[in-house]
PDB file of C-alpha atoms in Angstrom:
ATOM      1  CA  GLN D   1     163.946  93.286  69.748  1.00 82.00           C
ATOM      2  CA  SER D   2     160.893  92.547  70.875  1.00 91.00           C
ATOM      3  CA  VAL D   3     157.791  90.431  69.501  1.00 93.00           C
ATOM      4  CA  LEU D   4     155.157  92.474  71.010  1.00 97.00           C
ATOM      5  CA  THR D   5     155.787  96.176  69.763  1.00 97.00           C
ATOM      6  CA  GLN D   6     155.592  99.672  72.681  1.00 98.00           C
ATOM      7  CA  PRO D   7     156.416 102.989  72.706  1.00 98.00           C
ATOM      8  CA  PRO D   8     159.120 103.279  75.034  1.00 97.00           C
ATOM      9  CA  SER D   9     158.035 106.112  76.935  1.00 97.00           C
ATOM     10  CA  ALA D  10     154.801 107.731  78.062  1.00 98.00           C
ATOM     11  CA  SER D  11     153.592 110.535  80.095  1.00 97.00           C
ATOM     12  CA  GLY D  12     150.869 112.867  82.323  1.00 97.00           C
ATOM     13  CA  THR D  13     149.816 115.712  83.995  1.00 97.00           C
ATOM     14  CA  PRO D  14     148.118 113.918  87.244  1.00 97.00           C
ATOM     15  CA  GLY D  15     144.623 113.941  87.003  1.00 97.00           C
ATOM     16  CA  GLN D  16     145.198 112.828  83.126  1.00 97.00           C
ATOM     17  CA  LYS D  17     144.261 109.360  81.201  1.00 98.00           C
ATOM     18  CA  VAL D  18     146.743 108.255  79.840  1.00 98.00           C
ATOM     19  CA  THR D  19     147.074 105.572  77.090  1.00 98.00           C
ATOM     20  CA  ILE D  20     150.357 102.754  75.830  1.00 98.00           C
ATOM     21  CA  SER D  21     149.859 100.945  73.171  1.00 98.00           C
ATOM     22  CA  CYS D  22     150.940  97.520  72.670  1.00 98.00           C
ATOM     23  CA  SER D  23     150.966  96.115  68.519  1.00 98.00           C
ATOM     24  CA  GLY D  24     151.851  92.867  67.928  1.00 98.00           C
ATOM     25  CA  SER D  25     151.004  89.616  64.719  1.00 98.00           C
ATOM     26  CA  SER D  26     148.269  86.967  64.122  1.00 97.00           C
ATOM     27  CA  SER D  27     150.512  84.696  66.318  1.00 97.00           C
ATOM     28  CA  ASN D  28     150.227  86.008  69.991  1.00 98.00           C
ATOM     29  CA  ILE D  29     148.160  88.718  70.211  1.00 98.00           C
ATOM     30  CA  GLY D  30     145.916  87.799  67.288  1.00 97.00           C
ATOM     31  CA  SER D  31     144.605  85.289  69.163  1.00 96.00           C
ATOM     32  CA  HIS D  32     145.450  84.997  72.081  1.00 96.00           C
ATOM     33  CA  THR D  33     144.675  87.128  74.834  1.00 96.00           C
ATOM     34  CA  VAL D  34     146.543  90.193  76.284  1.00 97.00           C
ATOM     35  CA  ASN D  35     147.907  90.513  79.969  1.00 97.00           C
ATOM     36  CA  TRP D  36     149.817  93.949  81.550  1.00 98.00           C
ATOM     37  CA  TYR D  37     152.967  93.905  83.805  1.00 98.00           C
ATOM     38  CA  GLN D  38     153.350  97.141  86.222  1.00 98.00           C
ATOM     39  CA  LEU D  39     157.672  97.408  87.538  1.00 96.00           C
ATOM     40  CA  LEU D  40     158.292  99.923  89.273  1.00 93.00           C
ATOM     41  CA  PRO D  41     161.914  99.248  91.022  1.00 84.00           C
ATOM     42  CA  GLY D  42     162.853  97.247  93.554  1.00 84.00           C
ATOM     43  CA  THR D  43     159.313  95.864  93.815  1.00 90.00           C
ATOM     44  CA  ALA D  44     158.033  92.172  92.382  1.00 93.00           C
ATOM     45  CA  PRO D  45     156.196  93.367  89.749  1.00 95.00           C
ATOM     46  CA  LYS D  46     152.622  92.943  89.397  1.00 97.00           C
ATOM     47  CA  LEU D  47     149.950  92.469  87.050  1.00 97.00           C
ATOM     48  CA  LEU D  48     147.516  94.880  86.232  1.00 97.00           C
ATOM     49  CA  ILE D  49     144.811  93.929  83.558  1.00 97.00           C
ATOM     50  CA  TYR D  50     144.729  90.402  82.248  1.00 97.00           C
ATOM     51  CA  THR D  51     142.932  88.696  79.357  1.00 97.00           C
ATOM     52  CA  ASP D  52     142.501  91.411  77.676  1.00 97.00           C
ATOM     53  CA  ASN D  53     140.546  93.698  79.507  1.00 97.00           C
ATOM     54  CA  GLN D  54     140.222  91.611  83.792  1.00 97.00           C
ATOM     55  CA  ARG D  55     141.493  93.439  86.201  1.00 97.00           C
ATOM     56  CA  PRO D  56     142.972  91.923  89.817  1.00 95.00           C
ATOM     57  CA  SER D  57     140.987  92.685  93.439  1.00 94.00           C
ATOM     58  CA  GLY D  58     142.936  95.324  94.623  1.00 94.00           C
ATOM     59  CA  VAL D  59     143.521  96.954  91.045  1.00 97.00           C
ATOM     60  CA  PRO D  60     142.177 100.340  91.243  1.00 96.00           C
ATOM     61  CA  GLY D  61     139.163 100.944  88.091  1.00 96.00           C
ATOM     62  CA  ARG D  62     141.012 103.523  86.313  1.00 96.00           C
ATOM     63  CA  PHE D  63     143.266 100.732  85.143  1.00 98.00           C
ATOM     64  CA  SER D  64     141.826  99.542  81.829  1.00 98.00           C
ATOM     65  CA  GLY D  65     142.645  96.844  79.202  1.00 98.00           C
ATOM     66  CA  SER D  66     141.370  96.696  75.750  1.00 98.00           C
ATOM     67  CA  LYS D  67     142.498  94.817  72.507  1.00 98.00           C
ATOM     68  CA  SER D  68     141.151  95.277  69.398  1.00 97.00           C
ATOM     69  CA  GLY D  69     142.693  92.998  66.550  1.00 97.00           C
ATOM     70  CA  THR D  70     146.945  91.865  66.997  1.00 98.00           C
ATOM     71  CA  SER D  71     146.669  95.855  69.202  1.00 98.00           C
ATOM     72  CA  ALA D  72     146.085  95.945  72.389  1.00 98.00           C
ATOM     73  CA  ALA D  73     145.826  99.012  74.659  1.00 98.00           C
ATOM     74  CA  LEU D  74     146.641  99.865  78.299  1.00 98.00           C
ATOM     75  CA  ALA D  75     144.420 102.869  79.934  1.00 98.00           C
ATOM     76  CA  ILE D  76     145.499 104.847  82.222  1.00 98.00           C
ATOM     77  CA  GLY D  77     142.787 107.424  84.073  1.00 96.00           C
ATOM     78  CA  GLY D  78     143.460 110.440  86.586  1.00 95.00           C
ATOM     79  CA  LEU D  79     147.003 109.585  86.997  1.00 97.00           C
ATOM     80  CA  GLN D  80     148.803 109.920  90.099  1.00 97.00           C
ATOM     81  CA  SER D  81     152.225 110.076  90.980  1.00 95.00           C
ATOM     82  CA  GLU D  82     152.341 106.505  92.051  1.00 95.00           C
ATOM     83  CA  ASP D  83     151.608 105.351  88.543  1.00 96.00           C
ATOM     84  CA  GLU D  84     155.306 106.161  87.345  1.00 97.00           C
ATOM     85  CA  ALA D  85     157.013 103.077  86.940  1.00 97.00           C
ATOM     86  CA  ASP D  86     157.350 100.719  83.495  1.00 97.00           C
ATOM     87  CA  TYR D  87     154.763  98.860  81.342  1.00 98.00           C
ATOM     88  CA  TYR D  88     154.233  95.429  79.907  1.00 98.00           C
ATOM     89  CA  CYS D  89     152.145  94.103  77.524  1.00 98.00           C
ATOM     90  CA  ALA D  90     152.160  90.282  77.207  1.00 98.00           C
ATOM     91  CA  ALA D  91     151.000  87.067  75.143  1.00 97.00           C
ATOM     92  CA  TRP D  92     151.481  83.738  74.042  1.00 96.00           C
ATOM     93  CA  ASP D  93     152.803  83.617  71.383  1.00 96.00           C
ATOM     94  CA  ASP D  94     151.968  80.303  68.421  1.00 96.00           C
ATOM     95  CA  SER D  95     155.082  80.533  66.352  1.00 95.00           C
ATOM     96  CA  LEU D  96     157.976  80.299  69.715  1.00 94.00           C
ATOM     97  CA  ASN D  97     155.533  77.883  71.676  1.00 94.00           C
ATOM     98  CA  GLY D  98     156.004  80.409  74.813  1.00 95.00           C
ATOM     99  CA  TRP D  99     155.446  84.005  76.062  1.00 97.00           C
ATOM    100  CA  VAL D 100     156.201  87.924  74.425  1.00 97.00           C
ATOM    101  CA  PHE D 101     156.666  90.913  75.832  1.00 98.00           C
ATOM    102  CA  GLY D 102     157.213  93.932  74.504  1.00 97.00           C
ATOM    103  CA  GLY D 103     159.673  96.163  75.110  1.00 96.00           C
ATOM    104  CA  GLY D 104     157.859  97.977  77.578  1.00 97.00           C
ATOM    105  CA  THR D 105     156.768 101.523  78.312  1.00 98.00           C
ATOM    106  CA  LYS D 106     158.089 103.841  80.548  1.00 97.00           C
ATOM    107  CA  LEU D 107     155.092 106.776  81.865  1.00 98.00           C
ATOM    108  CA  THR D 108     156.455 109.763  83.718  1.00 97.00           C
ATOM    109  CA  VAL D 109     153.758 111.596  85.308  1.00 96.00           C
ATOM    110  CA  LEU D 110     154.875 115.201  85.065  1.00 93.00           C
TER     111      LEU D 110
ATOM    112  CA  GLN N   1     148.583  85.369 101.035  1.00 91.00           C
ATOM    113  CA  VAL N   2     151.506  83.606  98.732  1.00 94.00           C
ATOM    114  CA  GLN N   3     154.746  84.956  98.192  1.00 96.00           C
ATOM    115  CA  LEU N   4     157.408  84.413  95.893  1.00 97.00           C
ATOM    116  CA  GLN N   5     161.307  84.607  96.957  1.00 97.00           C
ATOM    117  CA  GLU N   6     164.452  84.008  94.468  1.00 98.00           C
ATOM    118  CA  SER N   7     167.248  82.918  96.145  1.00 98.00           C
ATOM    119  CA  GLY N   8     170.924  81.920  95.146  1.00 96.00           C
ATOM    120  CA  PRO N   9     174.311  83.324  93.973  1.00 96.00           C
ATOM    121  CA  GLY N  10     174.674  87.099  92.235  1.00 96.00           C
ATOM    122  CA  LEU N  11     177.838  86.522  91.139  1.00 98.00           C
ATOM    123  CA  VAL N  12     178.611  83.165  88.632  1.00 98.00           C
ATOM    124  CA  LYS N  13     181.518  83.322  86.282  1.00 98.00           C
ATOM    125  CA  PRO N  14     181.297  83.255  82.434  1.00 98.00           C
ATOM    126  CA  SER N  15     180.978  79.022  81.576  1.00 97.00           C
ATOM    127  CA  GLN N  16     179.754  78.110  84.691  1.00 98.00           C
ATOM    128  CA  THR N  17     176.390  77.223  85.624  1.00 98.00           C
ATOM    129  CA  LEU N  18     173.435  79.563  87.113  1.00 98.00           C
ATOM    130  CA  SER N  19     171.031  78.295  89.702  1.00 98.00           C
ATOM    131  CA  LEU N  20     168.239  80.091  91.680  1.00 98.00           C
ATOM    132  CA  SER N  21     165.604  78.844  93.065  1.00 98.00           C
ATOM    133  CA  CYS N  22     162.284  79.938  94.128  1.00 98.00           C
ATOM    134  CA  THR N  23     160.634  79.296  97.199  1.00 98.00           C
ATOM    135  CA  VAL N  24     157.145  79.706  97.217  1.00 97.00           C
ATOM    136  CA  SER N  25     154.479  80.207 100.314  1.00 96.00           C
ATOM    137  CA  GLY N  26     151.451  80.315 101.480  1.00 94.00           C
ATOM    138  CA  ALA N  27     150.094  78.292  98.819  1.00 92.00           C
ATOM    139  CA  SER N  28     151.039  74.351  97.504  1.00 92.00           C
ATOM    140  CA  ILE N  29     153.557  73.642  94.944  1.00 93.00           C
ATOM    141  CA  SER N  30     151.891  71.028  93.631  1.00 91.00           C
ATOM    142  CA  SER N  31     148.520  72.084  93.393  1.00 87.00           C
ATOM    143  CA  ASN N  32     147.379  71.465  89.451  1.00 85.00           C
ATOM    144  CA  ARG N  33     145.669  74.919  89.845  1.00 87.00           C
ATOM    145  CA  TYR N  34     148.626  76.713  88.393  1.00 92.00           C
ATOM    146  CA  TYR N  35     151.913  76.271  87.574  1.00 93.00           C
ATOM    147  CA  TRP N  36     155.392  78.066  87.859  1.00 97.00           C
ATOM    148  CA  SER N  37     158.055  79.819  85.793  1.00 98.00           C
ATOM    149  CA  TRP N  38     160.917  81.864  84.809  1.00 98.00           C
ATOM    150  CA  ILE N  39     161.758  85.582  83.168  1.00 98.00           C
ATOM    151  CA  ARG N  40     164.622  87.812  83.257  1.00 98.00           C
ATOM    152  CA  GLN N  41     165.285  91.302  82.512  1.00 96.00           C
ATOM    153  CA  PRO N  42     168.351  92.146  81.376  1.00 94.00           C
ATOM    154  CA  ALA N  43     170.109  95.325  82.320  1.00 89.00           C
ATOM    155  CA  GLY N  44     167.707  98.917  80.158  1.00 87.00           C
ATOM    156  CA  GLN N  45     166.156  95.839  78.347  1.00 92.00           C
ATOM    157  CA  GLY N  46     162.416  94.587  78.221  1.00 94.00           C
ATOM    158  CA  LEU N  47     161.576  91.043  79.891  1.00 96.00           C
ATOM    159  CA  GLU N  48     161.850  87.760  78.495  1.00 97.00           C
ATOM    160  CA  TRP N  49     160.083  84.737  79.075  1.00 97.00           C
ATOM    161  CA  ILE N  50     162.471  81.725  80.046  1.00 98.00           C
ATOM    162  CA  GLY N  51     160.252  78.324  80.416  1.00 97.00           C
ATOM    163  CA  ARG N  52     158.096  76.729  83.179  1.00 96.00           C
ATOM    164  CA  LEU N  53     156.585  73.924  84.893  1.00 95.00           C
ATOM    165  CA  TYR N  54     153.353  72.182  86.029  1.00 93.00           C
ATOM    166  CA  SER N  55     153.378  71.115  88.592  1.00 89.00           C
ATOM    167  CA  ASN N  56     153.880  67.081  87.415  1.00 88.00           C
ATOM    168  CA  GLY N  57     157.469  68.426  86.626  1.00 89.00           C
ATOM    169  CA  SER N  58     157.136  68.484  82.705  1.00 92.00           C
ATOM    170  CA  THR N  59     158.285  71.854  81.494  1.00 96.00           C
ATOM    171  CA  ASN N  60     158.427  73.939  78.173  1.00 95.00           C
ATOM    172  CA  TYR N  61     161.379  76.390  77.453  1.00 97.00           C
ATOM    173  CA  THR N  62     161.643  79.481  75.244  1.00 97.00           C
ATOM    174  CA  PRO N  63     163.537  78.284  72.020  1.00 95.00           C
ATOM    175  CA  SER N  64     166.333  80.762  72.104  1.00 95.00           C
ATOM    176  CA  LEU N  65     167.646  79.114  75.810  1.00 97.00           C
ATOM    177  CA  LYS N  66     166.265  75.623  75.025  1.00 97.00           C
ATOM    178  CA  SER N  67     169.570  74.110  74.904  1.00 97.00           C
ATOM    179  CA  ARG N  68     170.958  75.376  78.171  1.00 98.00           C
ATOM    180  CA  VAL N  69     168.070  75.340  80.508  1.00 98.00           C
ATOM    181  CA  THR N  70     166.791  73.637  82.923  1.00 98.00           C
ATOM    182  CA  ILE N  71     163.553  74.146  84.882  1.00 98.00           C
ATOM    183  CA  SER N  72     163.184  71.488  87.906  1.00 96.00           C
ATOM    184  CA  ILE N  73     160.611  71.117  91.107  1.00 95.00           C
ATOM    185  CA  ASP N  74     160.976  70.022  94.021  1.00 94.00           C
ATOM    186  CA  THR N  75     158.017  69.598  96.500  1.00 93.00           C
ATOM    187  CA  SER N  76     158.751  68.478  99.390  1.00 94.00           C
ATOM    188  CA  LYS N  77     160.479  72.323 100.122  1.00 96.00           C
ATOM    189  CA  ASN N  78     157.828  73.722  98.479  1.00 96.00           C
ATOM    190  CA  LEU N  79     159.983  75.297  95.960  1.00 96.00           C
ATOM    191  CA  PHE N  80     160.909  75.097  91.917  1.00 97.00           C
ATOM    192  CA  SER N  81     163.949  75.685  89.884  1.00 98.00           C
ATOM    193  CA  LEU N  82     166.344  77.186  87.106  1.00 98.00           C
ATOM    194  CA  ASP N  83     169.417  76.411  86.033  1.00 98.00           C
ATOM    195  CA  LEU N  84     171.247  78.232  82.872  1.00 98.00           C
ATOM    196  CA  THR N  85     174.615  76.609  82.006  1.00 98.00           C
ATOM    197  CA  SER N  86     177.025  77.292  79.638  1.00 98.00           C
ATOM    198  CA  VAL N  87     176.721  81.610  81.300  1.00 98.00           C
ATOM    199  CA  THR N  88     177.955  84.722  79.422  1.00 97.00           C
ATOM    200  CA  ALA N  89     177.839  88.293  79.834  1.00 96.00           C
ATOM    201  CA  ALA N  90     174.669  87.679  77.307  1.00 96.00           C
ATOM    202  CA  ASP N  91     172.873  86.640  80.787  1.00 97.00           C
ATOM    203  CA  THR N  92     173.401  89.046  83.501  1.00 98.00           C
ATOM    204  CA  ALA N  93     169.788  90.589  84.403  1.00 97.00           C
ATOM    205  CA  ILE N  94     167.331  90.191  86.921  1.00 97.00           C
ATOM    206  CA  TYR N  95     165.792  87.054  87.070  1.00 98.00           C
ATOM    207  CA  TYR N  96     162.400  86.431  88.438  1.00 98.00           C
ATOM    208  CA  CYS N  97     159.391  83.515  89.201  1.00 98.00           C
ATOM    209  CA  ALA N  98     155.977  83.685  88.741  1.00 98.00           C
ATOM    210  CA  ARG N  99     152.781  81.845  88.911  1.00 97.00           C
ATOM    211  CA  VAL N 100     150.786  81.423  86.346  1.00 95.00           C
ATOM    212  CA  SER N 101     146.818  81.571  87.029  1.00 89.00           C
ATOM    213  CA  GLY N 102     144.822  79.259  84.989  1.00 81.00           C
ATOM    214  CA  PHE N 103     141.875  80.777  86.298  1.00 81.00           C
ATOM    215  CA  ARG N 104     142.983  84.631  85.308  1.00 82.00           C
ATOM    216  CA  GLY N 105     143.862  84.053  82.221  1.00 82.00           C
ATOM    217  CA  HIS N 106     147.610  81.699  81.986  1.00 87.00           C
ATOM    218  CA  ALA N 107     149.136  85.542  83.570  1.00 95.00           C
ATOM    219  CA  PHE N 108     152.077  85.697  86.135  1.00 96.00           C
ATOM    220  CA  ASP N 109     149.755  86.739  88.668  1.00 95.00           C
ATOM    221  CA  ILE N 110     152.015  87.062  91.013  1.00 97.00           C
ATOM    222  CA  TRP N 111     155.820  87.356  91.006  1.00 97.00           C
ATOM    223  CA  GLY N 112     158.912  87.657  92.759  1.00 97.00           C
ATOM    224  CA  GLN N 113     160.924  90.198  94.094  1.00 96.00           C
ATOM    225  CA  GLY N 114     163.818  89.788  91.190  1.00 96.00           C
ATOM    226  CA  ALA N 115     167.278  87.503  91.759  1.00 97.00           C
ATOM    227  CA  MET N 116     169.616  90.181  90.414  1.00 97.00           C
ATOM    228  CA  VAL N 117     172.376  88.011  88.570  1.00 98.00           C
ATOM    229  CA  THR N 118     176.372  88.689  87.168  1.00 98.00           C
ATOM    230  CA  VAL N 119     177.727  87.451  85.023  1.00 97.00           C
ATOM    231  CA  SER N 120     181.079  87.927  85.066  1.00 97.00           C
ATOM    232  CA  SER N 121     186.019  86.507  86.009  1.00 95.00           C
TER     233      SER N 121
END
């Protein structure tokens, strides 16, 4: 059981906007920034969002992050077929003194 | 371009030690600007952080694995390593090494492609 809670699946059609939630507690998201990662089979995981809402260079602007209290969200606008992947949120946790991840959300582009 | 590459046996027997290396290219592992981590993903499950290593050799480990894990650095070869002792089938997973950037919210900003390790007799 993951410390951070994500929906196991999400879906949308090309061009739509999809939002993936990530819920935590005061010891992790409530106290620290959230990062988001994209995992595609057979490839190195990719950092999508850091410090709640910052995009590394090369990540399209249609990926955005937000945080409020002990919850965070990843929004993907203008959905494309290549966005079909697993998405994970992560944050530092003071109780565990380490990083914790969400259980991952499998995004399907219909 | 910074790249990380995991290497090591793909099959380990129960009760033995799992050993993996992560070779860093395009950057010095001794840099104070970054530090390094191991993360794993059991089949069908989510990601689990294993531990982190600073260039001075200091480490932190996740509590559930702390008694069995050692992460070490070899600056001469520009790599860092993971040793996990007394493995069981529950340690079967894809093991990733990653760079942690203090400039990017201490995010894992570069990852290796992962090494599949199966624990089986």
